[in-house]
Coordinates of C-alpha atoms in Angstrom, one line a residue:
Chain A
M1 CA 0.0 0.0 0.0
Q2 CA 3.0 2.3 0.0
N3 CA 3.9 2.9 -3.6
N4 CA 2.5 5.1 -6.3
V5 CA 0.9 2.3 -8.3
N6 CA -1.5 1.6 -5.5
I7 CA -2.2 5.3 -4.9
T8 CA -3.3 5.6 -8.5
K9 CA -5.4 2.5 -8.2
N10 CA -7.1 3.7 -5.1
V11 CA -7.7 7.2 -6.4
A12 CA -9.8 5.8 -9.3
Q13 CA -12.3 4.4 -6.8
Y14 CA -12.8 7.7 -5.0
R15 CA -14.1 11.1 -5.6
Q16 CA -12.1 13.5 -7.8
D17 CA -11.8 15.9 -4.9
F18 CA -10.3 13.1 -2.8
A19 CA -7.7 12.6 -5.5
I20 CA -6.7 16.3 -5.5
I21 CA -6.5 16.4 -1.7
A22 CA -4.3 13.2 -1.8
N23 CA -2.0 15.1 -4.1
W24 CA -1.7 17.9 -1.6
V25 CA -1.0 15.7 1.4
K26 CA 2.5 14.3 2.0
F27 CA 3.2 10.7 2.6
G28 CA 3.3 9.8 6.3
S29 CA 2.3 13.3 7.4
K30 CA -0.1 14.3 10.2
V31 CA -3.6 15.3 9.0
L32 CA -6.6 16.7 10.7
D33 CA -9.9 16.4 8.9
L34 CA -12.5 18.8 10.2
G35 CA -16.1 17.6 9.8
C36 CA -14.7 14.2 8.8
G37 CA -18.2 12.6 8.5
D38 CA -17.9 8.8 8.5
G39 CA -14.1 9.1 8.1
E40 CA -14.0 8.2 4.4
L41 CA -11.4 10.7 3.4
L42 CA -9.2 9.9 6.3
Q43 CA -9.4 6.2 5.6
F44 CA -8.5 6.9 2.0
L45 CA -5.5 9.0 3.0
Q46 CA -4.4 6.5 5.6
S47 CA -4.5 3.6 3.2
S48 CA -2.9 5.4 0.3
L49 CA -0.5 7.8 2.1
E50 CA -0.1 6.2 5.5
V51 CA -0.9 9.5 7.1
K52 CA -1.4 9.8 10.9
G53 CA -5.0 11.0 10.7
Y54 CA -7.5 12.5 13.1
G55 CA -11.0 13.5 12.4
V56 CA -13.2 16.0 14.1
E57 CA -16.9 15.3 14.0
K58 CA -20.0 16.5 15.9
N59 CA -22.6 14.0 14.7
D60 CA -23.2 10.9 16.8
A61 CA -23.8 8.5 13.9
N62 CA -20.8 9.7 12.1
L63 CA -18.7 9.4 15.2
L64 CA -19.8 5.8 15.6
A65 CA -19.0 5.1 11.9
C66 CA -15.5 6.4 12.5
V67 CA -15.0 4.2 15.6
A68 CA -16.3 1.3 13.6
S69 CA -13.7 1.8 10.9
G70 CA -10.9 2.5 13.4
T71 CA -10.5 6.1 12.4
N72 CA -9.3 8.4 15.2
V73 CA -12.2 10.8 15.8
I74 CA -12.6 13.6 18.3
Q75 CA -16.2 14.7 19.0
M76 CA -16.5 18.4 19.1
D77 CA -18.3 21.3 17.6
L78 CA -16.1 23.2 15.1
E79 CA -18.1 26.4 15.9
D80 CA -16.2 26.4 19.2
G81 CA -12.8 26.6 17.5
L82 CA -9.9 24.2 17.8
S83 CA -8.8 24.9 21.3
G84 CA -7.7 21.3 22.0
F85 CA -5.1 21.5 19.2
E86 CA -1.6 23.0 19.5
D87 CA -0.3 25.7 17.1
Q88 CA 1.3 24.2 13.9
S89 CA 0.8 20.7 15.3
F90 CA -0.5 19.2 12.0
N91 CA 1.1 19.1 8.5
T92 CA -2.4 19.6 6.9
V93 CA -5.8 20.6 8.2
I94 CA -8.7 19.9 5.9
L95 CA -12.1 21.4 5.8
S96 CA -13.9 19.6 3.0
Q97 CA -17.2 21.1 1.8
T98 CA -18.1 22.3 5.3
L99 CA -17.1 25.9 5.2
Q100 CA -20.4 27.1 3.8
A101 CA -22.3 25.5 6.7
M102 CA -20.2 27.2 9.4
H103 CA -21.4 30.1 11.4
N104 CA -18.0 31.1 12.6
T105 CA -16.5 31.0 9.2
E106 CA -13.7 33.5 9.6
E107 CA -12.7 32.0 13.0
I108 CA -12.5 28.4 11.7
V109 CA -10.2 29.4 8.8
L110 CA -7.9 31.3 11.1
E111 CA -8.0 28.4 13.6
M112 CA -7.0 26.0 10.8
L113 CA -4.1 28.2 9.8
R114 CA -3.0 28.3 13.5
V115 CA -3.1 24.5 13.9
G116 CA -2.0 23.4 10.4
K117 CA 1.2 24.2 8.5
E118 CA -1.0 23.9 5.5
V119 CA -4.7 24.1 5.1
I120 CA -7.0 22.6 2.5
V121 CA -10.5 24.2 2.1
T122 CA -13.0 23.0 -0.4
F123 CA -16.5 24.5 -1.0
P124 CA -19.3 24.6 -3.6
N125 CA -18.7 27.6 -5.8
F126 CA -21.9 29.7 -5.6
G127 CA -20.7 31.6 -8.7
Y128 CA -21.1 28.4 -10.9
W129 CA -23.2 29.3 -13.9
R130 CA -25.9 26.8 -13.1
N131 CA -26.4 28.5 -9.8
R132 CA -26.4 31.9 -11.5
M133 CA -29.0 30.6 -13.9
Q134 CA -31.3 29.4 -11.2
I135 CA -31.0 32.8 -9.5
A136 CA -31.6 34.5 -12.8
T137 CA -34.8 32.5 -13.3
G138 CA -35.9 33.4 -9.8
N139 CA -35.1 30.4 -7.7
M140 CA -32.5 29.5 -5.0
P141 CA -30.0 27.1 -6.6
V142 CA -30.4 23.4 -6.1
S143 CA -27.7 21.2 -7.6
K144 CA -25.4 18.2 -7.0
T145 CA -23.0 20.3 -4.8
L146 CA -25.9 22.3 -3.3
P147 CA -28.5 19.6 -2.8
Y148 CA -30.8 21.4 -0.4
Q149 CA -33.9 23.5 -0.6
W150 CA -33.7 27.0 0.8
F151 CA -35.7 26.1 3.8
D152 CA -33.8 23.0 4.9
T153 CA -30.2 23.9 3.9
P154 CA -27.5 23.8 6.5
N155 CA -25.5 26.2 4.3
V156 CA -25.4 29.7 5.8
H157 CA -22.2 31.2 4.3
L158 CA -22.1 30.4 0.6
C159 CA -19.5 32.2 -1.4
T160 CA -18.0 32.4 -4.8
I161 CA -14.4 31.8 -5.9
N162 CA -13.9 35.5 -6.3
D163 CA -15.3 36.1 -2.8
F164 CA -12.9 33.5 -1.2
D165 CA -9.9 34.9 -3.1
Q166 CA -10.7 38.3 -1.7
F167 CA -11.2 36.8 1.8
C168 CA -7.7 35.3 1.6
K169 CA -6.2 38.6 0.5
N170 CA -7.9 40.5 3.3
H171 CA -6.8 38.0 5.9
N172 CA -3.2 37.8 4.7
I173 CA -3.6 34.1 3.7
E174 CA -1.3 32.8 0.9
I175 CA -3.0 30.7 -1.7
L176 CA -0.5 28.0 -2.5
E177 CA -2.7 26.3 -5.1
R178 CA -6.3 26.5 -6.3
R179 CA -8.0 23.8 -8.2
V180 CA -11.6 24.0 -9.6
I181 CA -13.6 21.0 -10.7
T182 CA -17.0 20.4 -12.3
D183 CA -18.4 16.9 -12.6
G184 CA -15.1 15.4 -11.7
K185 CA -13.1 17.3 -14.4
E186 CA -10.7 20.1 -13.9
V187 CA -11.8 23.6 -15.0
N188 CA -9.1 26.1 -16.0
L189 CA -11.2 28.5 -18.1
M190 CA -13.3 31.1 -16.2
P191 CA -13.4 29.0 -13.0
N192 CA -15.7 31.3 -11.1
L193 CA -18.3 30.8 -13.8
L194 CA -17.6 27.2 -14.9
G195 CA -16.4 25.6 -11.7
S196 CA -18.7 23.8 -9.4
L197 CA -16.3 22.8 -6.6
A198 CA -13.5 25.0 -5.4
M199 CA -10.4 23.6 -3.7
Y200 CA -7.7 25.6 -2.1
R201 CA -4.4 24.9 -0.5
L202 CA -3.5 27.7 1.9
K203 CA -1.0 28.8 4.4
S204 CA -0.4 31.8 6.6
K205 CA 1.7 34.6 5.0
Chain B
M1 CA -31.7 -4.3 25.2
S2 CA -29.6 -7.1 26.7
E3 CA -31.6 -9.0 29.3
N4 CA -31.2 -12.5 28.0
N5 CA -27.4 -12.6 27.9
T6 CA -26.3 -12.6 31.5
I7 CA -23.1 -14.2 32.5
G8 CA -25.1 -16.2 35.0
I9 CA -23.9 -17.4 38.4
V10 CA -20.4 -16.2 39.3
A11 CA -18.1 -16.7 42.3
P12 CA -15.3 -14.5 43.6
Q13 CA -11.7 -15.7 44.1
T14 CA -9.0 -14.5 46.4
A15 CA -5.4 -14.0 45.4
H16 CA -2.8 -13.9 48.2
F17 CA 0.5 -12.0 47.8
N18 CA 3.4 -12.6 50.1
E19 CA 5.8 -10.3 48.4
P20 CA 5.7 -6.9 50.2
L21 CA 4.1 -4.0 48.4
T22 CA 5.6 -0.6 48.9
L23 CA 3.0 2.1 48.7
K24 CA 3.4 5.6 47.3
S25 CA 3.2 7.0 50.8
G26 CA 6.3 5.0 51.7
A27 CA 4.4 2.6 53.9
A28 CA 4.4 -1.0 53.0
L29 CA 2.1 -4.0 53.1
S30 CA 4.1 -7.1 54.0
Q31 CA 1.4 -9.3 52.5
F32 CA -2.1 -8.6 51.1
D33 CA -5.1 -10.2 49.5
L34 CA -7.0 -9.2 46.4
V35 CA -10.5 -10.5 45.8
Y36 CA -11.5 -10.7 42.2
E37 CA -13.9 -12.2 39.7
T38 CA -13.4 -13.3 36.1
Y39 CA -15.9 -13.8 33.3
G40 CA -15.2 -15.6 30.0
T41 CA -12.2 -17.7 29.1
L42 CA -8.6 -16.7 28.9
N43 CA -7.4 -17.7 25.5
A44 CA -4.3 -19.8 24.8
D45 CA -1.9 -16.9 24.2
K46 CA -3.5 -14.9 27.0
S47 CA -4.2 -11.9 24.7
N48 CA -7.9 -11.4 25.5
A49 CA -7.8 -10.1 29.1
V50 CA -9.7 -7.0 30.0
L51 CA -9.4 -5.4 33.4
I52 CA -12.3 -3.4 34.8
C53 CA -11.3 -0.9 37.4
H54 CA -14.0 0.2 39.9
A55 CA -14.9 3.6 41.1
L56 CA -15.5 5.0 44.6
S57 CA -18.0 2.4 45.9
G58 CA -17.5 -0.3 43.3
T59 CA -16.3 -3.9 43.9
H60 CA -14.9 -6.9 42.1
H61 CA -18.5 -8.0 41.5
V62 CA -18.9 -6.5 38.1
A63 CA -21.4 -8.9 36.4
G64 CA -23.6 -11.9 37.1
K65 CA -25.2 -13.0 40.4
Y66 CA -23.9 -15.2 43.2
S67 CA -27.1 -17.1 43.4
E68 CA -30.5 -17.0 41.6
K69 CA -31.9 -15.3 44.7
D70 CA -29.7 -12.2 44.4
K71 CA -31.9 -9.2 43.8
Y72 CA -29.3 -7.4 41.7
P73 CA -26.4 -8.5 39.5
G74 CA -22.9 -7.0 39.6
W75 CA -22.6 -3.2 39.2
W76 CA -21.7 -3.2 35.4
D77 CA -23.8 -6.1 34.4
N78 CA -25.4 -4.1 31.6
L79 CA -21.9 -3.9 29.9
V80 CA -20.4 -7.3 30.6
G81 CA -21.7 -10.7 29.4
P82 CA -22.1 -12.9 26.4
N83 CA -22.9 -10.7 23.4
K84 CA -23.0 -7.6 25.5
P85 CA -20.8 -4.6 24.6
L86 CA -17.9 -6.1 26.6
D87 CA -18.5 -9.6 25.2
T88 CA -17.4 -12.4 27.4
N89 CA -17.5 -14.8 24.4
K90 CA -14.4 -12.9 23.1
F91 CA -12.8 -11.4 26.2
F92 CA -11.6 -12.7 29.6
V93 CA -12.8 -10.0 31.9
I94 CA -11.4 -9.4 35.4
G95 CA -13.0 -7.4 38.1
V96 CA -10.9 -6.7 41.2
N97 CA -11.7 -5.1 44.6
N98 CA -9.1 -2.4 45.2
L99 CA -6.7 -2.4 48.2
G100 CA -8.3 -0.6 51.1
G101 CA -11.7 -1.8 50.0
C102 CA -14.3 -3.5 52.2
H103 CA -15.4 -6.4 50.0
G104 CA -12.6 -8.9 50.6
S105 CA -9.4 -7.3 49.5
S106 CA -7.0 -6.2 52.2
G107 CA -8.4 -3.1 53.8
P108 CA -9.3 -1.5 57.1
V109 CA -12.0 -4.1 57.9
S110 CA -9.6 -7.0 57.2
T111 CA -7.3 -8.5 59.8
N112 CA -3.9 -7.0 60.3
P113 CA -1.6 -10.0 60.3
A114 CA 0.7 -8.3 62.8
T115 CA -2.0 -7.8 65.4
G116 CA -4.7 -10.3 64.6
K117 CA -7.2 -7.4 64.9
P118 CA -8.9 -5.4 62.2
W119 CA -6.6 -2.8 60.6
G120 CA -8.9 0.0 61.3
S121 CA -7.1 3.4 61.4
E122 CA -3.8 1.6 60.9
F123 CA -4.5 0.6 57.3
P124 CA -2.3 2.8 55.2
I125 CA -3.5 5.4 52.8
V126 CA -3.5 3.8 49.3
T127 CA -3.4 5.7 46.0
V128 CA -4.4 5.1 42.4
E129 CA -0.8 4.2 41.7
D130 CA -0.8 1.6 44.5
W131 CA -3.9 0.1 43.1
V132 CA -2.5 -0.3 39.7
N133 CA 0.7 -1.8 41.0
S134 CA -1.3 -4.3 43.0
Q135 CA -3.5 -5.1 40.0
A136 CA -0.3 -5.7 38.0
R137 CA 0.7 -8.3 40.7
L138 CA -2.7 -10.0 40.2
L139 CA -2.0 -10.2 36.4
D140 CA 1.4 -11.7 37.1
Q141 CA -0.2 -14.3 39.2
L142 CA -2.8 -15.0 36.4
G143 CA 0.1 -15.2 33.9
I144 CA -1.2 -12.3 31.9
T145 CA 1.6 -10.2 30.4
Q146 CA -0.5 -7.7 28.5
L147 CA -4.1 -6.6 28.8
A148 CA -6.2 -6.3 25.6
A149 CA -7.9 -3.4 27.4
V150 CA -8.3 -1.7 30.7
I151 CA -11.6 0.0 31.3
G152 CA -12.8 2.3 34.1
G153 CA -15.3 5.1 34.8
S154 CA -14.6 8.0 37.2
L155 CA -12.0 6.9 39.7
G156 CA -11.8 3.7 37.6
G157 CA -10.9 5.8 34.6
M158 CA -8.0 7.3 36.6
Q159 CA -6.7 3.7 37.2
A160 CA -7.1 3.0 33.5
L161 CA -5.1 6.1 32.7
Q162 CA -2.5 5.2 35.3
W163 CA -2.1 1.7 33.8
T164 CA -1.0 3.3 30.5
I165 CA 1.5 5.5 32.3
A166 CA 3.0 2.9 34.8
Y167 CA 2.9 -0.1 32.5
P168 CA 2.9 1.2 28.9
D169 CA 3.8 -2.3 27.5
R170 CA 1.1 -4.1 29.4
V171 CA -1.9 -2.3 28.0
R172 CA -3.1 -2.3 24.3
H173 CA -6.2 -0.2 24.8
A174 CA -7.4 2.1 27.5
L175 CA -11.1 3.1 27.8
V176 CA -11.2 6.1 30.1
I177 CA -14.8 7.0 30.9
A178 CA -16.2 10.1 32.7
S179 CA -12.9 10.7 34.3
A180 CA -10.2 13.4 34.7
P181 CA -6.4 13.7 35.0
N182 CA -6.9 15.0 38.5
L183 CA -9.7 16.5 40.6
T184 CA -10.7 20.1 40.7
A185 CA -10.7 22.0 44.0
Q186 CA -14.5 21.9 43.9
N187 CA -14.5 18.2 43.4
M188 CA -12.0 17.7 46.3
A189 CA -14.2 19.9 48.4
F190 CA -17.1 17.5 48.1
N191 CA -14.8 14.8 49.3
E192 CA -13.6 16.8 52.3
V193 CA -17.2 17.4 53.4
A194 CA -17.9 13.7 53.0
R195 CA -14.9 12.8 55.1
Q196 CA -15.7 15.4 57.8
A197 CA -19.2 13.9 58.1
I198 CA -17.6 10.5 58.8
I199 CA -14.7 11.7 61.0
T200 CA -16.8 13.9 63.2
D201 CA -19.4 11.2 63.8
P202 CA -19.0 10.3 67.5
E203 CA -19.0 6.7 66.6
F204 CA -16.0 7.0 64.4
H205 CA -13.5 6.6 67.3
G206 CA -10.6 7.7 65.2
G207 CA -11.2 4.9 62.7
D208 CA -11.1 2.1 65.3
Y209 CA -14.8 1.8 65.7
Y210 CA -14.7 -2.0 65.1
E211 CA -13.4 -2.6 68.6
H212 CA -16.2 -0.5 70.0
G213 CA -18.8 -2.6 68.2
V214 CA -20.3 0.4 66.4
V215 CA -20.1 2.0 63.0
P216 CA -20.2 5.7 62.1
R217 CA -23.4 5.2 60.3
R218 CA -24.6 8.8 60.4
G219 CA -21.4 10.2 58.9
L220 CA -21.3 7.6 56.2
R221 CA -24.9 8.2 55.4
I222 CA -24.5 11.9 55.0
A223 CA -21.3 11.4 52.9
R224 CA -23.3 9.2 50.6
M225 CA -26.2 11.6 50.4
L226 CA -23.8 14.3 49.4
G227 CA -22.2 12.1 46.8
H228 CA -25.5 11.2 45.2
I229 CA -26.4 14.9 44.7
T230 CA -23.2 15.4 42.8
Y231 CA -23.6 12.2 40.7
L232 CA -26.9 13.5 39.2
S233 CA -27.4 16.5 37.1
D234 CA -29.8 19.3 38.1
D235 CA -32.0 18.3 35.2
A236 CA -31.9 14.6 36.0
M237 CA -32.9 15.3 39.6
G238 CA -35.6 17.7 38.4
E239 CA -36.9 15.0 36.1
K240 CA -36.7 12.2 38.6
F241 CA -38.2 14.0 41.6
G242 CA -38.9 17.6 40.8
R243 CA -40.7 19.1 43.8
K244 CA -42.9 16.1 44.2
L245 CA -44.2 15.5 47.7
K246 CA -44.6 12.1 49.2
D247 CA -47.8 13.2 50.8
S248 CA -48.3 16.8 51.7
I249 CA -46.4 19.6 53.4
K250 CA -46.5 19.0 57.1
Y251 CA -44.3 21.8 58.3
S252 CA -41.8 19.4 59.7
F253 CA -38.3 18.1 59.0
D254 CA -39.4 14.6 58.2
V255 CA -39.2 13.2 54.7
E256 CA -41.7 15.3 52.8
F257 CA -40.2 15.6 49.3
E258 CA -39.5 12.6 47.1
M259 CA -35.9 13.8 46.6
E260 CA -35.4 13.6 50.4
S261 CA -36.8 10.1 50.4
Y262 CA -34.3 9.1 47.7
L263 CA -31.3 10.5 49.4
R264 CA -32.1 9.0 52.7
Y265 CA -32.8 5.6 51.1
Q266 CA -29.4 5.8 49.3
G267 CA -27.6 7.0 52.4
D268 CA -29.2 4.3 54.7
K269 CA -28.5 1.5 52.2
F270 CA -24.9 2.5 51.7
A271 CA -24.3 3.0 55.5
G272 CA -25.5 -0.5 56.1
E273 CA -23.1 -2.1 53.6
F274 CA -20.0 0.0 53.1
D275 CA -17.1 0.7 55.5
A276 CA -16.4 4.2 56.6
N277 CA -12.6 3.8 56.7
T278 CA -12.7 2.5 53.1
Y279 CA -14.8 5.5 52.0
L280 CA -12.2 7.9 53.6
R281 CA -9.4 6.1 51.7
M282 CA -11.2 6.0 48.3
T283 CA -11.9 9.7 48.5
R284 CA -8.3 10.4 49.4
A285 CA -7.1 8.3 46.5
L286 CA -9.3 10.5 44.3
D287 CA -7.8 13.7 45.8
Y288 CA -4.2 12.6 45.5
Y289 CA -4.3 11.4 41.9
D290 CA -2.4 13.9 39.8
P291 CA 0.1 12.1 37.5
A292 CA 1.2 15.4 35.9
L293 CA 2.4 16.7 39.3
A294 CA 5.8 14.9 38.7
Y295 CA 6.0 16.7 35.4
G296 CA 5.5 20.2 36.5
G297 CA 1.8 20.0 35.8
D298 CA 2.4 19.1 32.1
L299 CA 0.0 16.3 31.2
S300 CA 1.4 16.0 27.7
K301 CA 4.9 15.2 29.1
T302 CA 3.2 12.8 31.6
L303 CA 1.7 10.9 28.7
S304 CA 4.7 11.0 26.5
Q305 CA 5.6 7.3 27.1
V306 CA 2.1 5.8 26.9
K307 CA 1.6 3.3 24.1
A308 CA -2.0 2.2 24.5
K309 CA -4.7 3.2 22.1
F310 CA -7.3 5.3 23.9
L311 CA -11.0 5.7 23.8
V312 CA -12.0 8.7 26.0
L313 CA -15.7 9.2 26.8
S314 CA -17.5 11.9 28.7
F315 CA -21.1 12.8 29.3
T316 CA -22.6 16.2 28.6
S317 CA -24.4 16.6 31.9
D318 CA -21.6 15.3 34.1
W319 CA -20.5 18.2 36.2
R320 CA -18.5 16.3 38.7
F321 CA -16.2 14.9 35.9
S322 CA -17.0 17.3 33.2
P323 CA -16.3 16.8 29.5
A324 CA -13.6 19.6 29.7
R325 CA -11.6 17.4 32.0
S326 CA -11.7 14.5 29.6
R327 CA -10.7 16.8 26.8
E328 CA -7.5 17.6 28.8
I329 CA -6.6 13.9 28.5
V330 CA -7.4 13.9 24.8
K331 CA -5.3 17.0 24.2
A332 CA -2.3 15.5 26.0
L333 CA -2.7 12.4 23.8
L334 CA -3.0 14.4 20.7
D335 CA 0.1 16.4 21.6
N336 CA 1.9 13.0 21.7
E337 CA 0.3 11.8 18.5
R338 CA -1.2 8.8 20.2
T339 CA -4.1 6.9 18.8
V340 CA -7.2 8.3 20.4
S341 CA -10.9 8.8 19.8
Y342 CA -13.1 10.9 22.0
A343 CA -16.8 10.8 22.3
E344 CA -18.9 13.3 24.2
V345 CA -22.1 11.5 24.9
T346 CA -25.3 13.5 25.2
A347 CA -26.8 12.2 28.4
A348 CA -29.1 13.7 31.0
H349 CA -28.0 11.7 34.0
G350 CA -24.9 13.5 35.1
H351 CA -21.9 11.5 36.4
D352 CA -24.1 8.4 36.9
A353 CA -24.6 8.1 33.1
F354 CA -21.4 6.0 32.8
L355 CA -23.2 3.2 34.6
M356 CA -26.4 3.4 32.5
P357 CA -27.1 1.4 29.4
D358 CA -27.6 4.4 27.1
E359 CA -27.9 3.1 23.6
H360 CA -25.4 5.3 21.8
Y361 CA -22.9 5.1 24.7
H362 CA -23.1 1.3 24.6
A363 CA -22.9 1.2 20.8
I364 CA -19.6 3.2 21.0
L365 CA -18.2 0.7 23.5
R366 CA -19.5 -2.3 21.7
T367 CA -18.0 -1.1 18.4
Y368 CA -14.7 -0.1 19.8
L369 CA -14.3 -3.3 21.8
S370 CA -15.3 -5.5 18.8
N371 CA -12.4 -4.0 16.8
I372 CA -9.8 -5.0 19.4
E373 CA -7.8 -7.8 18.1
V374 CA -7.2 -10.8 20.3
G375 CA -4.9 -13.7 19.5
G376 CA -5.8 -17.1 18.1
N377 CA -7.3 -20.2 19.5
H378 CA -10.5 -18.5 20.4
A379 CA -13.7 -18.8 18.5
K380 CA -15.1 -15.4 17.7

């Protein structure tokens, strides 16, 4: 399970965003996955890159799923920050498709940069043309990356790629890399219009 | 959920130790007994042993009954048994009465071999460290080199933690439940009030009440009543009793409210079956436990040599051993990059929750324990 051949093989079975995240995480490094769900991403990173992984999860059922799969999981609410974690104690801190559902959005990004040497943030791009179309026709967007109705969505802080770029600039955050994908394929042209999922690799300046 | 899978009829055993045990205080026990029970079968390579450490008033009688006539089974029977979360089809489970106890292990009520009389006040103060050292002796005698897991709640959780510090190579998993790396001042203050109730009872006689043919029942009763208040949450008490009256207000100091009836019942029951000298020692062991003290208060340094994998659990309404205290243990383990998971179980019952068969709580324990690998020659 330690060579590149296996990594490639594993990647094919997983989501495209997992593959990009795996490219950004170093072999054998220490990784913190915030809002880790049932631990799928961590298990993938552990099996392919032998990372020392920890997840943070609030939901009871997800916590139990992590325990079942032998994934290290810490039950806590991200809205309370990351007070149990030392400065710069992880190589990578990941927040995968959770940013938009956070109330303390600014705080969590800054906390991630405090705890992690590098930070990976992914979120659905609200500027994606299909979202814009639905707004233009008079409805709140509902799509694969935004599967909720306006009345039952957990998402409270949706943003566009432009917005997040500006956020990083304002907070003195260095964007090491940005990848944008739609339906599993990379988007290089007009990402804020054509990209459905935004992925950032960040560090403090 | 698990009524038909009891371990059945069990019997305690006694292990005798002739090799002296030097205690943390510097005192020594030239010889001592530990009474214990086991459930399940030790496998061929002795890799499936699980030690259960008891809390303040617990005993070695963890599961099963001594006879069909017993009204209640052991104190953690809802956890331990065939197909229960701690499955005795897989594990060999050991319950042991701690030194200083009053259920068969050497303690104040047992006979001092030097005098032929009950130890009474002469029985030394024992600590969590001493308990763990004596438990290690028991494992030696049973031929168990390494525990698959050590489990404990509250004061028992402190012992589980201590196991990983004192014997890092002898524990593969530690389940530390509703516990803390030391007691807060407030928590110690409750212990002091409990002890004062006992010590100032005129029938305490400096701890040598046995020879006077009395027991400091009133003191022990009040100590237990106080304890019970702190083991429940405000909400749980409200839900259980509220302001319910037994009958009507009588403008007296008799039992009028249901809550009073409960506390008096618990106090009386306990005072009739527990030893006051043991209670004093158990609370002192709680007070003294502070493994980080030797490391300048740095718990991360304290745990730098542990090797066990940890499951740390707390309960949201537990204010005597609050989730924040469990998170301190988790943080120290994270600082050392140990394998650890932490669950904060939503429960209304306060500290007592760790003894209750809450579905989610037991699902976590069951799941975690089922993942523990044990060696061959054992059908699973």
